mmCIF file with all atom_site columns, C-alpha atoms in Angstrom:
data_model
loop_
_atom_site.group_PDB
_atom_site.id
_atom_site.type_symbol
_atom_site.label_atom_id
_atom_site.label_alt_id
_atom_site.label_comp_id
_atom_site.label_asym_id
_atom_site.label_entity_id
_atom_site.label_seq_id
_atom_site.pdbx_PDB_ins_code
_atom_site.Cartn_x
_atom_site.Cartn_y
_atom_site.Cartn_z
_atom_site.occupancy
_atom_site.B_iso_or_equiv
_atom_site.pdbx_formal_charge
_atom_site.auth_seq_id
_atom_site.auth_comp_id
_atom_site.auth_asym_id
_atom_site.auth_atom_id
_atom_site.pdbx_PDB_model_num
ATOM 1   C CA . UNK P 1 1   ? -0.053  0.148  -0.109 1.00 40.00 ? 1   UNK P CA 1
ATOM 2   C CA . UNK P 1 2   ? 1.296   3.131  -0.964 1.00 40.00 ? 2   UNK P CA 1
ATOM 3   C CA . UNK P 1 3   ? 2.172   5.738  2.089  1.00 43.00 ? 3   UNK P CA 1
ATOM 4   C CA . UNK P 1 4   ? -0.231  8.622  2.185  1.00 44.00 ? 4   UNK P CA 1
ATOM 5   C CA . UNK P 1 5   ? 1.783   12.056 1.835  1.00 45.00 ? 5   UNK P CA 1
ATOM 6   C CA . UNK P 1 6   ? 0.523   14.970 3.687  1.00 47.00 ? 6   UNK P CA 1
ATOM 7   C CA . UNK P 1 7   ? -1.262  16.465 1.522  1.00 49.00 ? 7   UNK P CA 1
ATOM 8   C CA . UNK P 1 8   ? -3.718  13.103 0.872  1.00 65.00 ? 8   UNK P CA 1
ATOM 9   C CA . UNK P 1 9   ? -7.724  13.672 2.111  1.00 71.00 ? 9   UNK P CA 1
ATOM 10  C CA . UNK P 1 10  ? -8.355  10.961 4.165  1.00 66.00 ? 10  UNK P CA 1
ATOM 11  C CA . UNK P 1 11  ? -12.463 11.883 3.905  1.00 66.00 ? 11  UNK P CA 1
ATOM 12  C CA . UNK P 1 12  ? -13.861 8.739  5.902  1.00 84.00 ? 12  UNK P CA 1
ATOM 13  C CA . UNK P 1 13  ? -12.321 9.839  9.136  1.00 93.00 ? 13  UNK P CA 1
ATOM 14  C CA . UNK P 1 14  ? -12.643 12.239 11.643 1.00 96.00 ? 14  UNK P CA 1
ATOM 15  C CA . UNK P 1 15  ? -9.673  13.788 13.856 1.00 98.00 ? 15  UNK P CA 1
ATOM 16  C CA . UNK P 1 16  ? -10.840 14.206 17.348 1.00 98.00 ? 16  UNK P CA 1
ATOM 17  C CA . UNK P 1 17  ? -8.635  16.711 19.181 1.00 98.00 ? 17  UNK P CA 1
ATOM 18  C CA . UNK P 1 18  ? -9.247  15.960 22.656 1.00 97.00 ? 18  UNK P CA 1
ATOM 19  C CA . UNK P 1 19  ? -8.175  16.776 26.391 1.00 96.00 ? 19  UNK P CA 1
ATOM 20  C CA . UNK P 1 20  ? -5.938  14.208 27.827 1.00 96.00 ? 20  UNK P CA 1
ATOM 21  C CA . UNK P 1 21  ? -8.361  13.917 30.637 1.00 96.00 ? 21  UNK P CA 1
ATOM 22  C CA . UNK P 1 22  ? -11.093 12.518 28.686 1.00 97.00 ? 22  UNK P CA 1
ATOM 23  C CA . UNK P 1 23  ? -8.874  10.434 26.588 1.00 96.00 ? 23  UNK P CA 1
ATOM 24  C CA . UNK P 1 24  ? -10.288 6.908  27.745 1.00 97.00 ? 24  UNK P CA 1
ATOM 25  C CA . UNK P 1 25  ? -13.722 8.441  27.662 1.00 98.00 ? 25  UNK P CA 1
ATOM 26  C CA . UNK P 1 26  ? -13.453 9.035  24.278 1.00 97.00 ? 26  UNK P CA 1
ATOM 27  C CA . UNK P 1 27  ? -12.319 5.720  23.543 1.00 97.00 ? 27  UNK P CA 1
ATOM 28  C CA . UNK P 1 28  ? -14.959 3.945  25.376 1.00 97.00 ? 28  UNK P CA 1
ATOM 29  C CA . UNK P 1 29  ? -18.029 6.119  24.181 1.00 97.00 ? 29  UNK P CA 1
ATOM 30  C CA . UNK P 1 30  ? -16.516 5.692  20.294 1.00 96.00 ? 30  UNK P CA 1
ATOM 31  C CA . UNK P 1 31  ? -16.432 1.851  20.958 1.00 96.00 ? 31  UNK P CA 1
ATOM 32  C CA . UNK P 1 32  ? -20.160 1.714  22.553 1.00 95.00 ? 32  UNK P CA 1
ATOM 33  C CA . UNK P 1 33  ? -21.016 3.633  19.282 1.00 96.00 ? 33  UNK P CA 1
ATOM 34  C CA . UNK P 1 34  ? -19.270 1.339  17.480 1.00 95.00 ? 34  UNK P CA 1
ATOM 35  C CA . UNK P 1 35  ? -17.379 3.910  15.163 1.00 94.00 ? 35  UNK P CA 1
ATOM 36  C CA . UNK P 1 36  ? -14.285 2.823  13.350 1.00 91.00 ? 36  UNK P CA 1
ATOM 37  C CA . UNK P 1 37  ? -13.175 5.967  11.361 1.00 94.00 ? 37  UNK P CA 1
ATOM 38  C CA . UNK P 1 38  ? -12.451 8.136  14.553 1.00 95.00 ? 38  UNK P CA 1
ATOM 39  C CA . UNK P 1 39  ? -8.679  9.119  15.157 1.00 96.00 ? 39  UNK P CA 1
ATOM 40  C CA . UNK P 1 40  ? -8.012  10.210 18.396 1.00 97.00 ? 40  UNK P CA 1
ATOM 41  C CA . UNK P 1 41  ? -5.065  12.887 19.080 1.00 97.00 ? 41  UNK P CA 1
ATOM 42  C CA . UNK P 1 42  ? -4.701  14.205 22.700 1.00 97.00 ? 42  UNK P CA 1
ATOM 43  C CA . UNK P 1 43  ? -3.465  17.352 24.458 1.00 97.00 ? 43  UNK P CA 1
ATOM 44  C CA . UNK P 1 44  ? -1.425  17.191 27.715 1.00 95.00 ? 44  UNK P CA 1
ATOM 45  C CA . UNK P 1 45  ? -3.925  16.564 30.630 1.00 95.00 ? 45  UNK P CA 1
ATOM 46  C CA . UNK P 1 46  ? -1.730  19.025 32.689 1.00 93.00 ? 46  UNK P CA 1
ATOM 47  C CA . UNK P 1 47  ? -3.393  22.184 30.247 1.00 95.00 ? 47  UNK P CA 1
ATOM 48  C CA . UNK P 1 48  ? -6.381  21.786 33.082 1.00 90.00 ? 48  UNK P CA 1
ATOM 49  C CA . UNK P 1 49  ? -4.086  23.589 35.116 1.00 92.00 ? 49  UNK P CA 1
ATOM 50  C CA . UNK P 1 50  ? -2.921  26.340 32.716 1.00 94.00 ? 50  UNK P CA 1
ATOM 51  C CA . UNK P 1 51  ? -6.365  27.084 30.218 1.00 96.00 ? 51  UNK P CA 1
ATOM 52  C CA . UNK P 1 52  ? -4.710  29.317 28.881 1.00 97.00 ? 52  UNK P CA 1
ATOM 53  C CA . UNK P 1 53  ? -2.405  27.274 26.891 1.00 97.00 ? 53  UNK P CA 1
ATOM 54  C CA . UNK P 1 54  ? -5.162  25.055 25.453 1.00 98.00 ? 54  UNK P CA 1
ATOM 55  C CA . UNK P 1 55  ? -6.465  27.340 22.775 1.00 98.00 ? 55  UNK P CA 1
ATOM 56  C CA . UNK P 1 56  ? -3.293  27.755 21.519 1.00 98.00 ? 56  UNK P CA 1
ATOM 57  C CA . UNK P 1 57  ? -2.498  23.972 21.561 1.00 98.00 ? 57  UNK P CA 1
ATOM 58  C CA . UNK P 1 58  ? -5.742  23.211 19.867 1.00 98.00 ? 58  UNK P CA 1
ATOM 59  C CA . UNK P 1 59  ? -5.011  25.785 17.099 1.00 98.00 ? 59  UNK P CA 1
ATOM 60  C CA . UNK P 1 60  ? -1.919  24.096 16.167 1.00 98.00 ? 60  UNK P CA 1
ATOM 61  C CA . UNK P 1 61  ? -3.546  20.468 16.551 1.00 98.00 ? 61  UNK P CA 1
ATOM 62  C CA . UNK P 1 62  ? -5.939  21.890 13.987 1.00 98.00 ? 62  UNK P CA 1
ATOM 63  C CA . UNK P 1 63  ? -3.133  23.203 11.738 1.00 98.00 ? 63  UNK P CA 1
ATOM 64  C CA . UNK P 1 64  ? -1.614  19.536 12.275 1.00 98.00 ? 64  UNK P CA 1
ATOM 65  C CA . UNK P 1 65  ? -4.486  17.690 11.633 1.00 98.00 ? 65  UNK P CA 1
ATOM 66  C CA . UNK P 1 66  ? -5.460  19.712 8.383  1.00 97.00 ? 66  UNK P CA 1
ATOM 67  C CA . UNK P 1 67  ? -1.596  19.034 7.462  1.00 97.00 ? 67  UNK P CA 1
ATOM 68  C CA . UNK P 1 68  ? -2.428  15.666 7.688  1.00 96.00 ? 68  UNK P CA 1
ATOM 69  C CA . UNK P 1 69  ? -5.652  15.627 5.305  1.00 96.00 ? 69  UNK P CA 1
ATOM 70  C CA . UNK P 1 70  ? -8.087  15.318 7.617  1.00 96.00 ? 70  UNK P CA 1
ATOM 71  C CA . UNK P 1 71  ? -11.447 17.200 6.350  1.00 94.00 ? 71  UNK P CA 1
ATOM 72  C CA . UNK P 1 72  ? -13.481 16.709 9.398  1.00 96.00 ? 72  UNK P CA 1
ATOM 73  C CA . UNK P 1 73  ? -12.310 17.860 12.894 1.00 98.00 ? 73  UNK P CA 1
ATOM 74  C CA . UNK P 1 74  ? -14.017 17.801 16.474 1.00 98.00 ? 74  UNK P CA 1
ATOM 75  C CA . UNK P 1 75  ? -12.363 19.169 19.207 1.00 98.00 ? 75  UNK P CA 1
ATOM 76  C CA . UNK P 1 76  ? -12.836 17.389 22.631 1.00 97.00 ? 76  UNK P CA 1
ATOM 77  C CA . UNK P 1 77  ? -12.784 20.066 24.912 1.00 97.00 ? 77  UNK P CA 1
ATOM 78  C CA . UNK P 1 78  ? -15.695 22.285 26.719 1.00 97.00 ? 78  UNK P CA 1
ATOM 79  C CA . UNK P 1 79  ? -14.312 26.038 27.118 1.00 97.00 ? 79  UNK P CA 1
ATOM 80  C CA . UNK P 1 80  ? -12.723 24.371 30.117 1.00 96.00 ? 80  UNK P CA 1
ATOM 81  C CA . UNK P 1 81  ? -11.751 28.115 31.549 1.00 96.00 ? 81  UNK P CA 1
ATOM 82  C CA . UNK P 1 82  ? -10.386 29.431 28.056 1.00 97.00 ? 82  UNK P CA 1
ATOM 83  C CA . UNK P 1 83  ? -12.952 32.779 28.169 1.00 97.00 ? 83  UNK P CA 1
ATOM 84  C CA . UNK P 1 84  ? -13.851 32.124 24.909 1.00 97.00 ? 84  UNK P CA 1
ATOM 85  C CA . UNK P 1 85  ? -10.863 31.764 23.344 1.00 98.00 ? 85  UNK P CA 1
ATOM 86  C CA . UNK P 1 86  ? -11.140 28.160 22.194 1.00 98.00 ? 86  UNK P CA 1
ATOM 87  C CA . UNK P 1 87  ? -14.691 29.180 20.622 1.00 98.00 ? 87  UNK P CA 1
ATOM 88  C CA . UNK P 1 88  ? -12.628 31.680 18.550 1.00 98.00 ? 88  UNK P CA 1
ATOM 89  C CA . UNK P 1 89  ? -10.177 28.935 17.298 1.00 98.00 ? 89  UNK P CA 1
ATOM 90  C CA . UNK P 1 90  ? -12.758 27.074 16.467 1.00 98.00 ? 90  UNK P CA 1
ATOM 91  C CA . UNK P 1 91  ? -14.738 29.532 14.517 1.00 98.00 ? 91  UNK P CA 1
ATOM 92  C CA . UNK P 1 92  ? -11.487 30.780 12.714 1.00 98.00 ? 92  UNK P CA 1
ATOM 93  C CA . UNK P 1 93  ? -11.069 27.131 11.725 1.00 98.00 ? 93  UNK P CA 1
ATOM 94  C CA . UNK P 1 94  ? -15.251 25.923 11.028 1.00 98.00 ? 94  UNK P CA 1
ATOM 95  C CA . UNK P 1 95  ? -14.737 23.071 13.630 1.00 98.00 ? 95  UNK P CA 1
ATOM 96  C CA . UNK P 1 96  ? -16.967 22.535 16.562 1.00 97.00 ? 96  UNK P CA 1
ATOM 97  C CA . UNK P 1 97  ? -16.239 21.707 20.084 1.00 98.00 ? 97  UNK P CA 1
ATOM 98  C CA . UNK P 1 98  ? -17.932 20.079 22.746 1.00 97.00 ? 98  UNK P CA 1
ATOM 99  C CA . UNK P 1 99  ? -20.949 21.893 24.408 1.00 97.00 ? 99  UNK P CA 1
ATOM 100 C CA . UNK P 1 100 ? -20.341 23.062 27.975 1.00 96.00 ? 100 UNK P CA 1
ATOM 101 C CA . UNK P 1 101 ? -18.116 25.369 29.964 1.00 96.00 ? 101 UNK P CA 1
ATOM 102 C CA . UNK P 1 102 ? -16.319 22.314 31.289 1.00 96.00 ? 102 UNK P CA 1
ATOM 103 C CA . UNK P 1 103 ? -16.238 18.250 31.460 1.00 95.00 ? 103 UNK P CA 1
ATOM 104 C CA . UNK P 1 104 ? -17.681 17.867 34.586 1.00 96.00 ? 104 UNK P CA 1
ATOM 105 C CA . UNK P 1 105 ? -20.872 19.802 33.348 1.00 97.00 ? 105 UNK P CA 1
ATOM 106 C CA . UNK P 1 106 ? -21.323 17.703 30.076 1.00 97.00 ? 106 UNK P CA 1
ATOM 107 C CA . UNK P 1 107 ? -20.620 14.262 32.153 1.00 98.00 ? 107 UNK P CA 1
ATOM 108 C CA . UNK P 1 108 ? -23.684 15.523 34.260 1.00 97.00 ? 108 UNK P CA 1
ATOM 109 C CA . UNK P 1 109 ? -25.586 17.076 31.230 1.00 96.00 ? 109 UNK P CA 1
ATOM 110 C CA . UNK P 1 110 ? -25.438 20.390 30.584 1.00 96.00 ? 110 UNK P CA 1
ATOM 111 C CA . UNK P 1 111 ? -29.177 21.340 31.030 1.00 96.00 ? 111 UNK P CA 1
ATOM 112 C CA . UNK P 1 112 ? -28.899 19.554 34.801 1.00 95.00 ? 112 UNK P CA 1
ATOM 113 C CA . UNK P 1 113 ? -25.677 21.158 35.646 1.00 95.00 ? 113 UNK P CA 1
ATOM 114 C CA . UNK P 1 114 ? -27.358 24.810 34.766 1.00 94.00 ? 114 UNK P CA 1
ATOM 115 C CA . UNK P 1 115 ? -30.309 23.854 36.444 1.00 95.00 ? 115 UNK P CA 1
ATOM 116 C CA . UNK P 1 116 ? -28.439 23.010 39.842 1.00 93.00 ? 116 UNK P CA 1
ATOM 117 C CA . UNK P 1 117 ? -27.457 26.801 39.653 1.00 87.00 ? 117 UNK P CA 1
ATOM 118 C CA . UNK P 1 118 ? -25.656 27.966 42.975 1.00 86.00 ? 118 UNK P CA 1
ATOM 119 C CA . UNK P 1 119 ? -25.583 24.192 44.357 1.00 85.00 ? 119 UNK P CA 1
ATOM 120 C CA . UNK P 1 120 ? -22.174 23.943 42.100 1.00 92.00 ? 120 UNK P CA 1
ATOM 121 C CA . UNK P 1 121 ? -20.402 26.703 43.464 1.00 92.00 ? 121 UNK P CA 1
ATOM 122 C CA . UNK P 1 122 ? -18.839 25.100 46.401 1.00 95.00 ? 122 UNK P CA 1
ATOM 123 C CA . UNK P 1 123 ? -18.511 21.737 44.759 1.00 97.00 ? 123 UNK P CA 1
ATOM 124 C CA . UNK P 1 124 ? -15.134 20.276 43.929 1.00 97.00 ? 124 UNK P CA 1
ATOM 125 C CA . UNK P 1 125 ? -15.471 17.649 41.609 1.00 97.00 ? 125 UNK P CA 1
ATOM 126 C CA . UNK P 1 126 ? -13.717 14.431 40.870 1.00 98.00 ? 126 UNK P CA 1
ATOM 127 C CA . UNK P 1 127 ? -14.240 12.252 38.042 1.00 98.00 ? 127 UNK P CA 1
ATOM 128 C CA . UNK P 1 128 ? -13.181 8.857  36.971 1.00 98.00 ? 128 UNK P CA 1
ATOM 129 C CA . UNK P 1 129 ? -9.610  10.429 35.668 1.00 98.00 ? 129 UNK P CA 1
ATOM 130 C CA . UNK P 1 130 ? -9.024  12.264 38.767 1.00 97.00 ? 130 UNK P CA 1
ATOM 131 C CA . UNK P 1 131 ? -10.006 9.303  41.142 1.00 98.00 ? 131 UNK P CA 1
ATOM 132 C CA . UNK P 1 132 ? -7.291  7.458  39.007 1.00 98.00 ? 132 UNK P CA 1
ATOM 133 C CA . UNK P 1 133 ? -4.666  10.038 39.045 1.00 97.00 ? 133 UNK P CA 1
ATOM 134 C CA . UNK P 1 134 ? -5.423  11.996 42.481 1.00 97.00 ? 134 UNK P CA 1
ATOM 135 C CA . UNK P 1 135 ? -1.730  12.193 43.838 1.00 97.00 ? 135 UNK P CA 1
ATOM 136 C CA . UNK P 1 136 ? 0.069   13.027 40.497 1.00 95.00 ? 136 UNK P CA 1
ATOM 137 C CA . UNK P 1 137 ? -2.470  15.200 39.429 1.00 95.00 ? 137 UNK P CA 1
ATOM 138 C CA . UNK P 1 138 ? -3.646  17.192 41.670 1.00 95.00 ? 138 UNK P CA 1
ATOM 139 C CA . UNK P 1 139 ? -1.942  16.330 45.134 1.00 96.00 ? 139 UNK P CA 1
ATOM 140 C CA . UNK P 1 140 ? 1.762   17.031 43.770 1.00 95.00 ? 140 UNK P CA 1
ATOM 141 C CA . UNK P 1 141 ? 1.124   19.848 41.341 1.00 93.00 ? 141 UNK P CA 1
ATOM 142 C CA . UNK P 1 142 ? -0.580  21.948 44.323 1.00 93.00 ? 142 UNK P CA 1
ATOM 143 C CA . UNK P 1 143 ? 2.312   21.042 46.442 1.00 95.00 ? 143 UNK P CA 1
ATOM 144 C CA . UNK P 1 144 ? 0.060   19.446 48.961 1.00 95.00 ? 144 UNK P CA 1
ATOM 145 C CA . UNK P 1 145 ? 2.278   16.999 49.415 1.00 95.00 ? 145 UNK P CA 1
ATOM 146 C CA . UNK P 1 146 ? 5.114   18.933 51.013 1.00 96.00 ? 146 UNK P CA 1
ATOM 147 C CA . UNK P 1 147 ? 3.070   21.893 52.411 1.00 96.00 ? 147 UNK P CA 1
ATOM 148 C CA . UNK P 1 148 ? -0.442  19.653 53.586 1.00 94.00 ? 148 UNK P CA 1
ATOM 149 C CA . UNK P 1 149 ? -1.518  23.055 55.507 1.00 95.00 ? 149 UNK P CA 1
ATOM 150 C CA . UNK P 1 150 ? -2.132  24.518 52.057 1.00 95.00 ? 150 UNK P CA 1
ATOM 151 C CA . UNK P 1 151 ? -5.030  22.365 52.082 1.00 96.00 ? 151 UNK P CA 1
ATOM 152 C CA . UNK P 1 152 ? -7.741  24.879 53.420 1.00 94.00 ? 152 UNK P CA 1
ATOM 153 C CA . UNK P 1 153 ? -6.288  27.583 51.457 1.00 95.00 ? 153 UNK P CA 1
ATOM 154 C CA . UNK P 1 154 ? -7.180  25.595 47.891 1.00 95.00 ? 154 UNK P CA 1
ATOM 155 C CA . UNK P 1 155 ? -10.444 24.093 49.103 1.00 96.00 ? 155 UNK P CA 1
ATOM 156 C CA . UNK P 1 156 ? -11.866 25.993 52.570 1.00 94.00 ? 156 UNK P CA 1
ATOM 157 C CA . UNK P 1 157 ? -14.665 27.459 50.069 1.00 94.00 ? 157 UNK P CA 1
ATOM 158 C CA . UNK P 1 158 ? -15.900 23.779 49.231 1.00 96.00 ? 158 UNK P CA 1
ATOM 159 C CA . UNK P 1 159 ? -17.776 22.274 51.139 1.00 95.00 ? 159 UNK P CA 1
ATOM 160 C CA . UNK P 1 160 ? -18.544 18.638 49.343 1.00 97.00 ? 160 UNK P CA 1
ATOM 161 C CA . UNK P 1 161 ? -16.625 16.196 46.660 1.00 98.00 ? 161 UNK P CA 1
ATOM 162 C CA . UNK P 1 162 ? -19.165 15.481 44.338 1.00 98.00 ? 162 UNK P CA 1
ATOM 163 C CA . UNK P 1 163 ? -17.748 12.372 42.237 1.00 98.00 ? 163 UNK P CA 1
ATOM 164 C CA . UNK P 1 164 ? -19.280 12.052 38.751 1.00 98.00 ? 164 UNK P CA 1
ATOM 165 C CA . UNK P 1 165 ? -18.779 8.470  38.391 1.00 98.00 ? 165 UNK P CA 1
ATOM 166 C CA . UNK P 1 166 ? -18.106 7.550  34.529 1.00 98.00 ? 166 UNK P CA 1
ATOM 167 C CA . UNK P 1 167 ? -18.239 3.705  35.207 1.00 98.00 ? 167 UNK P CA 1
ATOM 168 C CA . UNK P 1 168 ? -19.324 1.986  38.267 1.00 98.00 ? 168 UNK P CA 1
ATOM 169 C CA . UNK P 1 169 ? -16.285 0.964  39.595 1.00 98.00 ? 169 UNK P CA 1
ATOM 170 C CA . UNK P 1 170 ? -15.877 0.109  43.555 1.00 98.00 ? 170 UNK P CA 1
ATOM 171 C CA . UNK P 1 171 ? -12.181 0.401  43.617 1.00 98.00 ? 171 UNK P CA 1
ATOM 172 C CA . UNK P 1 172 ? -12.568 4.166  41.552 1.00 98.00 ? 172 UNK P CA 1
ATOM 173 C CA . UNK P 1 173 ? -15.037 5.003  44.280 1.00 98.00 ? 173 UNK P CA 1
ATOM 174 C CA . UNK P 1 174 ? -12.797 4.388  47.121 1.00 98.00 ? 174 UNK P CA 1
ATOM 175 C CA . UNK P 1 175 ? -10.125 5.875  45.643 1.00 98.00 ? 175 UNK P CA 1
ATOM 176 C CA . UNK P 1 176 ? -12.532 9.022  44.898 1.00 98.00 ? 176 UNK P CA 1
ATOM 177 C CA . UNK P 1 177 ? -13.616 8.551  48.681 1.00 98.00 ? 177 UNK P CA 1
ATOM 178 C CA . UNK P 1 178 ? -10.070 8.964  50.185 1.00 98.00 ? 178 UNK P CA 1
ATOM 179 C CA . UNK P 1 179 ? -9.616  12.014 47.862 1.00 98.00 ? 179 UNK P CA 1
ATOM 180 C CA . UNK P 1 180 ? -12.610 13.727 49.283 1.00 98.00 ? 180 UNK P CA 1
ATOM 181 C CA . UNK P 1 181 ? -11.134 12.573 52.955 1.00 97.00 ? 181 UNK P CA 1
ATOM 182 C CA . UNK P 1 182 ? -8.083  14.188 52.161 1.00 96.00 ? 182 UNK P CA 1
ATOM 183 C CA . UNK P 1 183 ? -9.167  17.144 51.146 1.00 97.00 ? 183 UNK P CA 1
ATOM 184 C CA . UNK P 1 184 ? -11.580 17.517 54.050 1.00 96.00 ? 184 UNK P CA 1
ATOM 185 C CA . UNK P 1 185 ? -14.727 17.009 51.805 1.00 97.00 ? 185 UNK P CA 1
ATOM 186 C CA . UNK P 1 186 ? -17.924 15.722 52.904 1.00 97.00 ? 186 UNK P CA 1
ATOM 187 C CA . UNK P 1 187 ? -18.164 13.115 49.967 1.00 98.00 ? 187 UNK P CA 1
ATOM 188 C CA . UNK P 1 188 ? -21.135 12.466 47.762 1.00 98.00 ? 188 UNK P CA 1
ATOM 189 C CA . UNK P 1 189 ? -21.164 9.903  44.330 1.00 98.00 ? 189 UNK P CA 1
ATOM 190 C CA . UNK P 1 190 ? -23.062 10.459 41.257 1.00 97.00 ? 190 UNK P CA 1
ATOM 191 C CA . UNK P 1 191 ? -23.297 7.465  38.606 1.00 98.00 ? 191 UNK P CA 1
ATOM 192 C CA . UNK P 1 192 ? -23.415 9.837  35.450 1.00 98.00 ? 192 UNK P CA 1
ATOM 193 C CA . UNK P 1 193 ? -21.809 7.596  32.756 1.00 98.00 ? 193 UNK P CA 1
ATOM 194 C CA . UNK P 1 194 ? -20.706 9.849  30.153 1.00 98.00 ? 194 UNK P CA 1
ATOM 195 C CA . UNK P 1 195 ? -23.107 12.232 29.740 1.00 97.00 ? 195 UNK P CA 1
ATOM 196 C CA . UNK P 1 196 ? -23.591 14.452 27.136 1.00 97.00 ? 196 UNK P CA 1
ATOM 197 C CA . UNK P 1 197 ? -20.148 13.188 25.470 1.00 97.00 ? 197 UNK P CA 1
ATOM 198 C CA . UNK P 1 198 ? -22.189 10.410 24.201 1.00 97.00 ? 198 UNK P CA 1
ATOM 199 C CA . UNK P 1 199 ? -24.248 12.899 21.780 1.00 96.00 ? 199 UNK P CA 1
ATOM 200 C CA . UNK P 1 200 ? -21.331 14.936 20.942 1.00 96.00 ? 200 UNK P CA 1
ATOM 201 C CA . UNK P 1 201 ? -19.595 11.672 19.799 1.00 96.00 ? 201 UNK P CA 1
ATOM 202 C CA . UNK P 1 202 ? -22.648 10.255 18.142 1.00 95.00 ? 202 UNK P CA 1
ATOM 203 C CA . UNK P 1 203 ? -22.675 12.851 15.415 1.00 89.00 ? 203 UNK P CA 1
ATOM 204 C CA . UNK P 1 204 ? -19.132 12.088 14.048 1.00 89.00 ? 204 UNK P CA 1
#
């Protein structure tokens, strides 16, 4: 088979450019939907801590996808703290993204999240990803392993940790509960599944 050149078109495939925090979930939903035409490229999950880096990284990734010959591109991010910068990148390239302000909202369902209103202002969210990578993704980057006294500075304004479970996994629930305990927060769990992510990817 001849090697595809950079200018060759791949009209029947879709490049999904997604946050590394939802990579496992994107793959799971695509498998659930029976998609075999999706090419997933992930951007560093650490950008969750640096939202100003998201829009430029997505812009570069879209340019790379075009150079790879992809006509159809979908952005696997909500706004995620970019303050509209990601929407401007998507509009400039004529691509769509997942609707919603952040992944916690689309996992819960954007309509349900919006309806909850002020209830969510003092909620710290845990997803399957964060339950798996709590120390590496939160504790160490915030320095709480070295300066545990900073816990209340970071999390004192929260009154609960809400675990939005994508999968019904007792081991992950235990990890999420331990994370809430470490932060000194009341623990709640809600099995959301993949929420609005399913509908977003179903249209690809």
